[in-house]
Each structure stands twice: as C-alpha cells, then as structure tokens.
XYZ file of C-alpha atoms in Angstrom:
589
model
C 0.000 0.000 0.000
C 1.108 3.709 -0.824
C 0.290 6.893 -1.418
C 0.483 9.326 -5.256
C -0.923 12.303 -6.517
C -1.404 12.581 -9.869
C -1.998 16.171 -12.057
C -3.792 15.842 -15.537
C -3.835 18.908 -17.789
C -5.455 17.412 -20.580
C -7.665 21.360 -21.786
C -5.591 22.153 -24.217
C -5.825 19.061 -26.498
C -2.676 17.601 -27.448
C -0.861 20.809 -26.929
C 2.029 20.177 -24.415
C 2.937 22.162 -21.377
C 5.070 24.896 -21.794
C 8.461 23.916 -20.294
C 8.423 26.811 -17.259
C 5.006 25.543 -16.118
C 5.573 22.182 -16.137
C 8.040 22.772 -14.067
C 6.228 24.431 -11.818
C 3.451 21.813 -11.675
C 6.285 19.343 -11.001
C 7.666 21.600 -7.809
C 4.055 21.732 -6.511
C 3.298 17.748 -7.409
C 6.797 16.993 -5.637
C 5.292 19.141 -2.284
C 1.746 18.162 -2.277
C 3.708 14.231 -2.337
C 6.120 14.927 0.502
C 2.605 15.220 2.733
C 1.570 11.866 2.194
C 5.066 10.255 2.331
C 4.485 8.665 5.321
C 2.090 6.124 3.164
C 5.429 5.130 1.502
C 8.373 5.669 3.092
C 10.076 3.084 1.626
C 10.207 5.094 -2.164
C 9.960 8.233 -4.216
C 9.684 8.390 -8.019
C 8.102 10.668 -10.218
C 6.706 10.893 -13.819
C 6.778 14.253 -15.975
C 5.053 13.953 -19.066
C 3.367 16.857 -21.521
C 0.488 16.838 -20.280
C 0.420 14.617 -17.175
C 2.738 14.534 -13.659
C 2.479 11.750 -11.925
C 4.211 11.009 -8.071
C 4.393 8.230 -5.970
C 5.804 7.006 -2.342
C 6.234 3.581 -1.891
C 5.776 1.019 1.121
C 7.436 -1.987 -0.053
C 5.410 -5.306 0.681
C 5.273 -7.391 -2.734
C 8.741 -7.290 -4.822
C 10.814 -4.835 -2.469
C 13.848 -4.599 -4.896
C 12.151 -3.929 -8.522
C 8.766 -2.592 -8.082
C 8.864 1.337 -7.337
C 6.478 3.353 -8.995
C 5.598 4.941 -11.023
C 5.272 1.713 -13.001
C 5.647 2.166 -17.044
C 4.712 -0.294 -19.562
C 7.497 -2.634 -21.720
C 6.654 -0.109 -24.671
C 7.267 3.208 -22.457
C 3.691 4.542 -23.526
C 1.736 3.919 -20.322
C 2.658 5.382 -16.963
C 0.726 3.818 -14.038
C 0.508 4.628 -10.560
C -1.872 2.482 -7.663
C -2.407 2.150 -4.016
C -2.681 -0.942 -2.834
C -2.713 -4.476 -3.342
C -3.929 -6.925 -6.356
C -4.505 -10.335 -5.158
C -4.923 -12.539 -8.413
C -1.822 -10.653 -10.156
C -0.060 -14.437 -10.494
C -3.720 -15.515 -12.648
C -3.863 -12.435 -14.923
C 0.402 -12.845 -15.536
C -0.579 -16.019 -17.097
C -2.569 -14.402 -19.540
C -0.025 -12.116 -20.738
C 3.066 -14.387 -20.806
C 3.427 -14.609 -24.715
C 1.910 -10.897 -25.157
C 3.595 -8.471 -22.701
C 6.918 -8.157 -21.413
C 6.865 -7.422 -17.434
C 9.679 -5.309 -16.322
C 8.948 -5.660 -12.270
C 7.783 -8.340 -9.790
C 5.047 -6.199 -9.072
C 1.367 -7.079 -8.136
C -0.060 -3.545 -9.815
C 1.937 -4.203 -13.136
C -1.141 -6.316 -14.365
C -2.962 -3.141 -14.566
C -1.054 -2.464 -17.943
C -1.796 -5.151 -19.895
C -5.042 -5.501 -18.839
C -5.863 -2.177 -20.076
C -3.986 -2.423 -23.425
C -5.822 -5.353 -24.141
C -9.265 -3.252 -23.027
C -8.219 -0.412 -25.189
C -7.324 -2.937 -28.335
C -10.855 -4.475 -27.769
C -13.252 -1.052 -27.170
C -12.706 0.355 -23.757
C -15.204 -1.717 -21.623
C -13.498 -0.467 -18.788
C -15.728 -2.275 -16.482
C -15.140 -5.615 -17.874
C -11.436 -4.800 -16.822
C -11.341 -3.297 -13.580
C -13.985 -6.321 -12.404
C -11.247 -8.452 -13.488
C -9.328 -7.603 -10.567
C -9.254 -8.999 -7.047
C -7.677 -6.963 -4.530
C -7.970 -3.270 -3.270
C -7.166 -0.547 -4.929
C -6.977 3.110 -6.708
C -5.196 3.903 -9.620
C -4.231 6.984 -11.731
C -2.725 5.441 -15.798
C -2.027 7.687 -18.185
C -2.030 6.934 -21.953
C 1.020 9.467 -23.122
C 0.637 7.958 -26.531
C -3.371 8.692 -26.547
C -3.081 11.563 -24.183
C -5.728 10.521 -21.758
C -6.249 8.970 -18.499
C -7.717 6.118 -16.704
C -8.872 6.502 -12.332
C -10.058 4.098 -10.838
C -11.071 2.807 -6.549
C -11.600 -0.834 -5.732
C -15.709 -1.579 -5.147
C -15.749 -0.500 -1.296
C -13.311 2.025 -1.273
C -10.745 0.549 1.444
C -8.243 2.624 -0.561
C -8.275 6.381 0.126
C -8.789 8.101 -3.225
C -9.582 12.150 -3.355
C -10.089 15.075 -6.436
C -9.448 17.844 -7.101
C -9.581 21.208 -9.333
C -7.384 23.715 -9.251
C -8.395 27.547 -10.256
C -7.140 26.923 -13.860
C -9.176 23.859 -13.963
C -6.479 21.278 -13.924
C -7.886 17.651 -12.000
C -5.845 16.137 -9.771
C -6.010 13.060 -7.678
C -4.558 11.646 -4.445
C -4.588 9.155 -1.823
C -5.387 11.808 0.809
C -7.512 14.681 1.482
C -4.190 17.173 2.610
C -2.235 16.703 -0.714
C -5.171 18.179 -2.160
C -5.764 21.075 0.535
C -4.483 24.473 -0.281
C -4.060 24.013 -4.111
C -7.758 22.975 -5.405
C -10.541 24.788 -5.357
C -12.549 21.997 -5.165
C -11.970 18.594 -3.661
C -14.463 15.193 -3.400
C -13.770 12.311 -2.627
C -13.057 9.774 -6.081
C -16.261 7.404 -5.379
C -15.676 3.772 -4.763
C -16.564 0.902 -7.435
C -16.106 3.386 -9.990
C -13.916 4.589 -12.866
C -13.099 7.992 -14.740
C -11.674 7.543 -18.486
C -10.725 11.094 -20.082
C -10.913 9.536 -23.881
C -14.721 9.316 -23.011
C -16.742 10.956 -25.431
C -19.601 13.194 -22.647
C -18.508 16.793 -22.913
C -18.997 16.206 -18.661
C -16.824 13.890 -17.366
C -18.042 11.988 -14.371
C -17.018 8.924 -13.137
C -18.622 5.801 -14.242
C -19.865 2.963 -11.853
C -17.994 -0.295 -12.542
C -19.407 -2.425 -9.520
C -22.558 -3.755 -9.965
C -24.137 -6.611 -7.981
C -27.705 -8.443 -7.670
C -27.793 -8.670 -4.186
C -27.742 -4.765 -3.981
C -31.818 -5.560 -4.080
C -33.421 -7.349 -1.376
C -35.641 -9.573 -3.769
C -32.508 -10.619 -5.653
C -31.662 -12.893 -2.209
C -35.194 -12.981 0.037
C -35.080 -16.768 -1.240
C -31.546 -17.721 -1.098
C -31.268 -21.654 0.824
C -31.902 -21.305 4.497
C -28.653 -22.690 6.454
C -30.853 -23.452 9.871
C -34.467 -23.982 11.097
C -36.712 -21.327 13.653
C -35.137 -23.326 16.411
C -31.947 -22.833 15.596
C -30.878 -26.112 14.329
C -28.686 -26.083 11.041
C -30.292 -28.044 8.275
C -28.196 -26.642 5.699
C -24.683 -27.376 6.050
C -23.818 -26.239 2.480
C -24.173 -22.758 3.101
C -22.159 -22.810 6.568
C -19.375 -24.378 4.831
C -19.994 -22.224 1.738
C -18.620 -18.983 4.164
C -16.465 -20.781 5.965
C -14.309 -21.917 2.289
C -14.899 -18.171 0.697
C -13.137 -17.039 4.053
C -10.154 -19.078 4.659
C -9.762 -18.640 0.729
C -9.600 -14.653 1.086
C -7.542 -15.005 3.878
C -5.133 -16.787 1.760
C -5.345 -14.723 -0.942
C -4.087 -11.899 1.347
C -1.325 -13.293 2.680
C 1.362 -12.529 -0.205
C 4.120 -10.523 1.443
C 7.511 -9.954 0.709
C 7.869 -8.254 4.346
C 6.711 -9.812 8.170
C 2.723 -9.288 8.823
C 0.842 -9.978 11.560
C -2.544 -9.729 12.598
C -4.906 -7.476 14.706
C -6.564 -9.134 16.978
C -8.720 -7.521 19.583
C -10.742 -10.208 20.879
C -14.109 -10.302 19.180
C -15.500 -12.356 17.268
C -13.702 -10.673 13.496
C -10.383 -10.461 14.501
C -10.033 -13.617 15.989
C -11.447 -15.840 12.863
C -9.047 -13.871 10.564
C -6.413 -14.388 13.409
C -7.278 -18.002 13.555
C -7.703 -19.049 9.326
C -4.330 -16.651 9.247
C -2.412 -18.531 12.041
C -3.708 -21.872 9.896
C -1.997 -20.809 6.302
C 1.278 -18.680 8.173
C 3.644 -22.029 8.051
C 4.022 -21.903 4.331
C 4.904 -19.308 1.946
C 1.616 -18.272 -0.345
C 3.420 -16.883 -3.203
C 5.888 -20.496 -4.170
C 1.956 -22.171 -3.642
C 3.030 -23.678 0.128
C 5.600 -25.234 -1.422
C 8.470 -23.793 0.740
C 7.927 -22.392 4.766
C 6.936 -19.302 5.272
C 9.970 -16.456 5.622
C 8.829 -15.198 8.893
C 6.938 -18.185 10.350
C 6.040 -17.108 13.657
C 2.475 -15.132 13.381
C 2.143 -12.096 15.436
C -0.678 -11.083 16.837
C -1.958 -7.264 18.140
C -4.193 -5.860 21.114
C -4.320 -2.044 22.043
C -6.439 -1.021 25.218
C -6.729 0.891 28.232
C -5.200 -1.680 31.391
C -8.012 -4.397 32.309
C -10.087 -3.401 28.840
C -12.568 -5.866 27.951
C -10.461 -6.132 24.748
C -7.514 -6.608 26.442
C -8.622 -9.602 28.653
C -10.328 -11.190 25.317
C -7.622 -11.090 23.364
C -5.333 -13.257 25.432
C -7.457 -15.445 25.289
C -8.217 -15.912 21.865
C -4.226 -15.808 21.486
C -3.862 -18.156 23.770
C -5.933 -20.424 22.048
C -4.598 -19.844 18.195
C -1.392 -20.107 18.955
C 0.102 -16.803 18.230
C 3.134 -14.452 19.912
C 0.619 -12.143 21.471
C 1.414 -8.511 21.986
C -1.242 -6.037 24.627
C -0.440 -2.664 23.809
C -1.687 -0.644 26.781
C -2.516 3.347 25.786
C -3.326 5.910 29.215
C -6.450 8.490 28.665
C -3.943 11.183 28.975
C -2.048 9.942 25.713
C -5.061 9.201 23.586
C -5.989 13.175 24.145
C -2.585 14.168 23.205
C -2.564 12.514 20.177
C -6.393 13.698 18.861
C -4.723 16.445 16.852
C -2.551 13.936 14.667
C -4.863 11.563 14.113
C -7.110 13.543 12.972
C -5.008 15.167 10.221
C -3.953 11.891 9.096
C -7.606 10.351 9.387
C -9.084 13.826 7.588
C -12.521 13.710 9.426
C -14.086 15.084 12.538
C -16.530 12.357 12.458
C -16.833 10.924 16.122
C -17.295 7.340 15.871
C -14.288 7.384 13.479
C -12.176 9.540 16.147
C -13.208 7.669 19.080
C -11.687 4.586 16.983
C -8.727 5.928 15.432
C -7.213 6.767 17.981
C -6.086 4.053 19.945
C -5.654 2.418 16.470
C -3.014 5.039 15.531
C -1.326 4.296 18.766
C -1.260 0.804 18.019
C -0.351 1.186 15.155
C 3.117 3.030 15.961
C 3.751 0.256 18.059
C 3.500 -2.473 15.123
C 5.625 -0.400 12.767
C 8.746 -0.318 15.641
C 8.847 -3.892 15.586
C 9.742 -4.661 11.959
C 6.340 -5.299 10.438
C 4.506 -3.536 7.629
C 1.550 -4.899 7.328
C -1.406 -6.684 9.466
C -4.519 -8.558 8.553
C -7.443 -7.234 10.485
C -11.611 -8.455 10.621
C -13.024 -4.852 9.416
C -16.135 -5.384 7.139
C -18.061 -8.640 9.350
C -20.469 -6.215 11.128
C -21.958 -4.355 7.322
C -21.998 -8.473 5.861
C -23.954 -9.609 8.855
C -25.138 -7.347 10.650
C -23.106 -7.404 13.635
C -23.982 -3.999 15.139
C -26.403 -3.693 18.159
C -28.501 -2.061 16.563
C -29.537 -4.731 13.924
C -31.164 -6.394 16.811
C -34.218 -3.998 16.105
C -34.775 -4.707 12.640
C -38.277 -4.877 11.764
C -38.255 -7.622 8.819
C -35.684 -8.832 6.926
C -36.209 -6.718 3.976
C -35.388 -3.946 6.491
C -32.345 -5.534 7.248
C -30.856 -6.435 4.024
C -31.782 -3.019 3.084
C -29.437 -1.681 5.564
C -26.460 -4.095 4.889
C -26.329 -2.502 1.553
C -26.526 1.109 3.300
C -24.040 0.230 5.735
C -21.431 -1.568 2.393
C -22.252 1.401 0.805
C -20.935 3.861 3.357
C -17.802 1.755 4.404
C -15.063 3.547 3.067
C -16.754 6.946 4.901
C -16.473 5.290 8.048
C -14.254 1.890 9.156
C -12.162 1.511 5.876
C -10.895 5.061 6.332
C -10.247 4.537 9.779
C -8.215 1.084 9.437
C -6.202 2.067 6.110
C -5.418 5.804 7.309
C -4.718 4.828 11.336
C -2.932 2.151 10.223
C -1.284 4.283 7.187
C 0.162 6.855 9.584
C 2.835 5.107 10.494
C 3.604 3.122 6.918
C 1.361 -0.130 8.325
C -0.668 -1.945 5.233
C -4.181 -2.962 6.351
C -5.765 -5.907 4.398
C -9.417 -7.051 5.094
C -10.659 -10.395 4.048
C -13.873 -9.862 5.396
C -14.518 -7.588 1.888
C -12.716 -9.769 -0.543
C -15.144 -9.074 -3.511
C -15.742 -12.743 -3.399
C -16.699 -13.249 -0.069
C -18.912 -10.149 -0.064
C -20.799 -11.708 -3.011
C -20.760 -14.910 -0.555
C -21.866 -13.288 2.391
C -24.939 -10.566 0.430
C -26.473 -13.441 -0.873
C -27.167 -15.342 1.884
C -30.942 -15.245 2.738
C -30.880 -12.038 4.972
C -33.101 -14.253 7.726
C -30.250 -16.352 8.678
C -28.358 -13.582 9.788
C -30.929 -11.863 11.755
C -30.585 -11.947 15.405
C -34.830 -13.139 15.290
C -36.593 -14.738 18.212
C -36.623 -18.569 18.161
C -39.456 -20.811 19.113
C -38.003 -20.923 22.625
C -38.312 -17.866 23.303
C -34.533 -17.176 22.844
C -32.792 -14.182 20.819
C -30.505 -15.473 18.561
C -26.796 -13.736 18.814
C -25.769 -11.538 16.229
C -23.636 -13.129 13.141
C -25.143 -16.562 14.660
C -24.138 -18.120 10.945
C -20.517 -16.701 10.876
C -20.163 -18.250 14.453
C -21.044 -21.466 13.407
C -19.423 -21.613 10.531
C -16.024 -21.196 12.973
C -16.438 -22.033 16.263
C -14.376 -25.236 16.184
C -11.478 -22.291 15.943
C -11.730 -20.760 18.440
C -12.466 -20.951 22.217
C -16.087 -20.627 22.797
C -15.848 -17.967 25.131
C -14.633 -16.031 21.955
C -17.136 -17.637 19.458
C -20.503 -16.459 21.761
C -18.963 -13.335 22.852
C -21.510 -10.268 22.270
C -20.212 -7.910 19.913
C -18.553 -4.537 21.499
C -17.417 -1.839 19.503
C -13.725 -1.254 18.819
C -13.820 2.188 20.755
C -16.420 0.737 23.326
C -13.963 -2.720 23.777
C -10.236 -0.620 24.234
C -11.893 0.695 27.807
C -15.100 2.422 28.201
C -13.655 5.085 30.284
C -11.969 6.545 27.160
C -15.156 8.001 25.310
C -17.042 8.507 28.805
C -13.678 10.824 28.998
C -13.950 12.298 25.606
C -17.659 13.425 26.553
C -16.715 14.782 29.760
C -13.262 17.188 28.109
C -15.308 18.220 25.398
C -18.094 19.642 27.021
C -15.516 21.175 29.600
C -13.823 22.428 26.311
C -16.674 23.902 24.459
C -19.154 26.754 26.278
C -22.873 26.820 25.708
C -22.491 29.805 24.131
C -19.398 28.852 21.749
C -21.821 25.444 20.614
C -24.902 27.930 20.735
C -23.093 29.976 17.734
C -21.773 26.791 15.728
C -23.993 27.369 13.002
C -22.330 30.905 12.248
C -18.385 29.477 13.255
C -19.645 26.063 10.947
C -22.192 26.866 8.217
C -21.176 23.683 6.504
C -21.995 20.829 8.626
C -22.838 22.314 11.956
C -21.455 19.887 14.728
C -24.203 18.275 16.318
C -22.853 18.328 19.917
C -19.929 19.387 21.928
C -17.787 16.525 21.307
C -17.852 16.643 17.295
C -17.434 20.612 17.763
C -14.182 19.824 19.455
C -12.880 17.797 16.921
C -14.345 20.041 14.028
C -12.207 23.256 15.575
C -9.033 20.806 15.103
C -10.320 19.593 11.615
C -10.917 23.313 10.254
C -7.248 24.312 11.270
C -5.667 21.740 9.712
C -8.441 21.790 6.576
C -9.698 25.361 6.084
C -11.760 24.749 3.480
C -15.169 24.669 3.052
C -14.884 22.060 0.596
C -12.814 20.181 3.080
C -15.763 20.198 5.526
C -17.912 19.205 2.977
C -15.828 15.939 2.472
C -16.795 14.189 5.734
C -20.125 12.441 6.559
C -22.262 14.184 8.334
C -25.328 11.998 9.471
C -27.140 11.031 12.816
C -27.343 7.507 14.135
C -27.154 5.346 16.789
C -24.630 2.494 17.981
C -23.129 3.141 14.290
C -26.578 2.589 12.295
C -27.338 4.911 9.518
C -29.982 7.649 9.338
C -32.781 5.400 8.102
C -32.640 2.767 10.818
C -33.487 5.200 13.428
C -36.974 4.743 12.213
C -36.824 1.241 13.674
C -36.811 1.951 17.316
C -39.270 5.200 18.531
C -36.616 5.741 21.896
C -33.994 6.413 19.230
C -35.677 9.543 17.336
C -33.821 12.210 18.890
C -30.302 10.209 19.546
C -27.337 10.687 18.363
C -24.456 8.573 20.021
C -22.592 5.930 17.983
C -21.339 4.034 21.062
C -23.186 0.208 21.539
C -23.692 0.648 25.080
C -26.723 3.050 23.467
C -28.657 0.135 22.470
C -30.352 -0.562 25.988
C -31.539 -3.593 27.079
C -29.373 -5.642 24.326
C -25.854 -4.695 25.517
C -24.745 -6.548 28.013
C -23.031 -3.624 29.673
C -26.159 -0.857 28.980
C -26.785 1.651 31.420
C-alpha cells in the first residue's frame, strides 16, 4: 500500500505544457507528495510527461527490490501509478506471458496489460477493472493517446480524493491534505467506480464499474436457508460455503515480501481472521506452500486501556490460536494528546471514526517499531452480517438487508478510512478479508433471515452473526465464538469516550456550541464533542470544501440515518457508542 498524486492537464488538447510551467506543476506535485510520504516511506519516483505529472511514495510489501512506482509499460507509452494491493496478479500474468513483457515483480503491473488489451478491444473499462481482485486506486495515463484512466476498488478501502485547481487542472490523491491548499474543489473519487478522459460526454463523471444483484433485497429474500426457527442447522452447504470463501480470502491476502501480523482484539472478526491466518502462516503463499513461510512465527496485536474488555479477550483468543501475542496498553492522557494527529492523518471530525482511530493510531506506531509492515485485520463482518447492536431492532428482513447494503455502501466513509489511514500513519498496510469481492458476493447473498438476530421458538434471541459463528467455532475458544459484539472504541476501555464526553463539554461553552452554526455553516457539529474535533479539523483543513468531504449523518450504535426509524426511543439520539442500544448490551446503562 502507498500513497500518489497525480496532475492531468489534458484542456488544451494535445498541446504540451510549456516547459516553465511544467516545471512548476512538477515543484508543486513533488510538495503536495512529501505530505503523504508517510504512506510510503520506503520510495519516491516521479513521472513528468506533456500533459500529465504523476508522483508516488512507496511502502514496499510485494517485490521490495524492482517494483517502485511509477510503473511504465514494456513499450514506455503507459505510466501507471496504484495504491494498494492486487490479489490474483499471479492468474492475470498467465494471460499475458506470450503478449507483454513485465519489467517488475510487481502485483499492480497487471494493470497495464489488462488495459492495453481493453483499449485494443473497445474500452469496456468495467469488464477490466472487475477483473481484478484486490484493493485498490489507480491513476494510468495513456502518453501515446493523451488521456487517463482513475479508478477505486468496489468499497473504497483505498483512500482516493479530487481535485480542481483555479485553472481547472484535475488532480487526484490518496489523501484529502495533498489536495488542501491548491484545489478549489476537492471530493472524494467514489468507490466501485472509474473515470476515463478519452470518453466521449462533454462532462466527465465517473462511471460505476461495480454492480451486484444482491444490492436488491428480492434478488436474495429466497436464497437456501442454512438453519431452522429453532436454531438447528439443516443446511450445512451454506455454513461451509462462508467458511471456504473465508479461509480462501484469507489466503489470498497473505502474499508478502515483508513480516505481517494480525490485529486481533478479541471479538469475534479479529479472531477468525487471526485463527484461518495462524492456519496458512507455516508456508509461503506466493511459491503455492511449497516452501515455509519467511517469517513463520504469526504475530498477533491488542491495544487497550489496562483491564479493557479487549484486552482480557484477546489473550485469550491468542492463547488459544497459537500466536506471539502482543497487549499494547494506551493511558487516557495519551489518547488526548494525540487527537490532533490523528485527525489530520484520518481527515474527518466524524466521532465514531475519532473515538476509533485513535487508539488504532497508537497501536499502530507500536507495530511499525517492531519490523512489520503490514497486518490482517476483521473490518467489514459487522456491514456483511449485521453485527452492530442495533440490527437487533430490525423490523423484517427486507429492512435488514436493506441496511447491509446502506451500511457496504458507506464503508469507506467510516471503518475503511479509519483502518487504512490509522494504520497508514505510520507506513502499516491494512488488508481485510472480510470484503474480498468474493466473499462479499458470498456473504450478500445469503438469505438475509439467517443472519438476523430473530426470536426462536423458545423464546430465545438469537446472537448476532449466529451463521458466521457457526461456521467457525471449532477455531476458536467458545468464550470467543458467543462473545456479544462490542465496539472497537467501546472494547479498548469504556472510560476513554465517557472521557472524551466529559473534556469536550468542559472544552466547548454553551455559548461557543450555541453559535456553531455561524463558526460552521457547513456541517454544523451536532454536539460538543464533534465541535471539538471540528475546531481541530478546520485548522488543519480550512476549506469549506474540506468540511464538505466528511459524513455528516445522525445515528445510533453506528446505524445509519434510516434505521433510526426502527426503534421510537432512538428519534432524537445521536451517540454511535453500543452501550446506546439498551436492554441488548450486556453492559447498557
């Protein structure tokens, strides 16, 4: 994983930059870089073309010695730089073997014949980018066409931003602050889509390229039940159908050139990827298990406040895998000290994803000192099965399924921008089985009443993710398996937001929070907290159309807007933490 910001001036038609301002561009592209270096430490390259300046900083994981970027195709025409991580790259070599020459070990040099071939054939761009498996944005240029290709994997765990400058130059980059201070206008690049410059619309917009059936609730309504209403599995198939797409995934993920390890924080997500990791870490993925794994002890990664229920969980599910177990404990006092970096390296002022980040960015400085550059984590369970309290309080399963696909389509707003940019901070890859795009096609089309937590003929409420469970609790210790699910910034020690709520309204008057609509016309903070973290945001991103960038929507114990409808008590609240959902946390008050 890495970081680049690319600059396309494409206005003029085939006319070339004049020499003085490209040079310019290339002094400002070289600056607006250095901000995100700490994505890739490892390397710097660059690209200057006529019409196109491309930079790049490189975290080494696949092919250390030969793969810096930008990458450029065996005929020099095609300059290609990407953020992240293609997991089939051995499959698609194959196809090319006899037809293009590869000049690095690279994952992301498949890119380049894919999309000569995709050019040669008519540009179905979508046909191409679905060809991948991985996560990942992209900025190609075309120097002999003069146009370029964008592109962000389907669920956006890879930061991707634009940009427009006041001469109506677009640029892109992997985060928000290369961008700050030189556009006029910055969005984020939308996930599961792509933006070609050769396309024919006078108005350019980017073009969705991920499409799926189950986006619709009748598309799965009659998908094969896995158990009965009394809870007894009469459908083994489709237990062992997620249990297979899983472990594959996890697989998948596990090329490295460098040591990984895993996060594991004790609930039920972590500790299945922790557990199908520690299963596949003895052999080497890339030589196909045929030689042991480089690095084969697995490490495994807790952060909490001392005696966390996180903390205590953990150990034991480390205990029980098998791995060299690490606790990471973090005191109140240096969580608060650190608010003000990680929010200008998470770019939002959003309080769940604070109240999360932030012992995740202290974790993750901790992983980075010991040697390792990259960690699998369980990210992306809750959105595939409904894992949040909340869900609990789902009317009917068309309800439900209806906000799965709310919740996948908000992702990269909320949890993938927290894990890849906490993480990121400190040059730490975060991969995510959980939203392999096979196993989310896997996990969306399983009939939405199996993963209800719905009353059962004895009178019982079925836990949350009941199927996932099942399909791995011969894993795992079953303390571990039938644990209730607790939210990352809820599990690291509850006294850390109860102390977050009680600084910030110490912090911020009545009548400083009483005026927040005149100090924050865009997105007025909804309470005290998110006006403290807003005053950090705006000095670090002045903008308006950096406020405009981050979500800005009520809910409760993480749920979006539209669920609020389900539950009358939770019309007027506004708290993402799970202990909100009374009477189904275990710890409510």
């Amino acid at each position: 994983m890495c970081g680049f910001v690319g600059a396309f001036d494409l206005s003029s038609g085939s006319a070339p930059l004049a020499d003085g301002l490209r040079e310019e561009l290339r002094s400002q592209i070289l600056e607006m870089s250095k901000t995100i270096r700490h994505r890739g430490p490892d390397w710097s390259g660059v690209y200057t073309g006529n019409n196109a300046i491309l930079s790049h900083e490189r975290l080494a994981i696949v092919d250390p010695l030969s793969g810096k970027q930008p990458l450029v195709s065996d005929d020099g025409t095609i300059i290609l730089a990407v953020n992240g991580e293609i997991y089939n790259h051995k499959a698609i070599r194959a196809q090319f073997k006899d037809s293009y020459q590869f000049k690095t070990q690279s994952d992301c040099e498949v890119i380049i014949p894919l999309y000569k071939k995709c050019v040669a054939e008519g540009s179905d761009f979508a046909s191409m980018i679905e060809q991948l498996s991985g996560i990942f944005a992209f900025a190609l240029y075309d120097s002999a066409r003069d146009t370029y290709l964008v592109s962000r994997d389907q669920i956006g765990v890879i930061p991707l931003y634009q940009g427009w400058d006041k001469a109506g130059r677009y640029y892109v980059a992997s985060e928000l602050k290369a961008l700050e201070g030189h556009c006029v206008t910055i969005e984020e690049f939308p996930n599961g889509t792509y933006l070609w410059s050769g396309s024919s619309d006078s108005v350019k917009k980017p073009v969705v390229w991920y499409n799926r059936l189950w986006q619709t609730y009748d598309a799965v309504k009659d998908s094969p039940r896995a158990c009965d209403e009394k809870g007894e599995v009469i459908n083994p198939s489709v237990i062992e159908k997620i249990r297979n797409g899983l472990e594959t995934a996890v697989k998948s993920q596990l090329m490295s050139d460098v040591p990984y390890g895993v996060l594991l924080s004790g609930g039920l997500d972590s500790s299945i990827i922790a557990a199908v990791t520690q299963k596949f870490s003895k052999k080497r993925i890339e030589t196909d298990s045929k030689e042991s794994a480089w690095w084969p002890q697995l490490h495994s990664f807790a952060v909490g406040l001392e005696g966390s229920p996180d903390l205590i969980a953990a150990q034991k599910a480390a205990d029980y895998i098998g791995t060299i177990h690490h606790e990471i404990h973090f005191t109140i006092q240096e969580a608060l000290d650190a608010l003000p970096d990680v929010i200008y390296h998470i770019e939002t002022y959003d309080i769940t994803t604070v109240r999360a980040s932030t012992p995740m960015y202290l974790l993750a400085r901790v992983i980075k000192s010991m040697g390792i550059k990259m960690v699998l984590s369980g990210e992306g369970s809750d959105e595939l099965f409904g894992g949040y309290l909340y869900f609990h309080k789902a009317p009917d399963a068309r309800e439900f399924h209806e906000e799965l696909v709310r919740k996948m389509s908000k992702l990269h707003l909320y949890d993938c921008l927290r894990a890849n940019k906490s993480l990121m901070a400190w040059g730490v890859e975060g991969r995510v089985p959980f939203l392999d795009k096979d196993f989310i096609d896997i996990a969306m089309n399983l009939n939405p009443t199996d993963k209800m937590s719905i009353k059962l003929a004895d009178g019982k409420q079925r836990i949350e993710k009941w199927v996932l469970r099942k399909a791995f609790e011969d894993m795992l210790p079953k303390e571990i398996v039938w644990r209730q699910k607790e939210q990352f910034s809820d599990g690291v020690g509850y006294s850390w937001i109860d102390t977050l709520k009680q600084m910030t309204e110490q912090k911020v008057s009545d009548a400083e929070f009483a005026r927040r609509e005149n100090r924050f016309p865009v997105n007025p903070p909804k309470t005290k907290e998110e006006y403290y973290y807003r005053e950090i945001y705006s000095r670090l991103f002045p903008s308006d159309s950096a406020a405009r960038v981050v979500p800005h929507e009520a809910g409760v114990a993480c749920s979006t807007a539209k669920a609020l409808e389900w539950d009358a008590a939770w019309k007027n609240m506004d708290e993402p933490s799970g202990r909100a959902i009374g009477g189904v946390h275990n710890e409510a008050y």
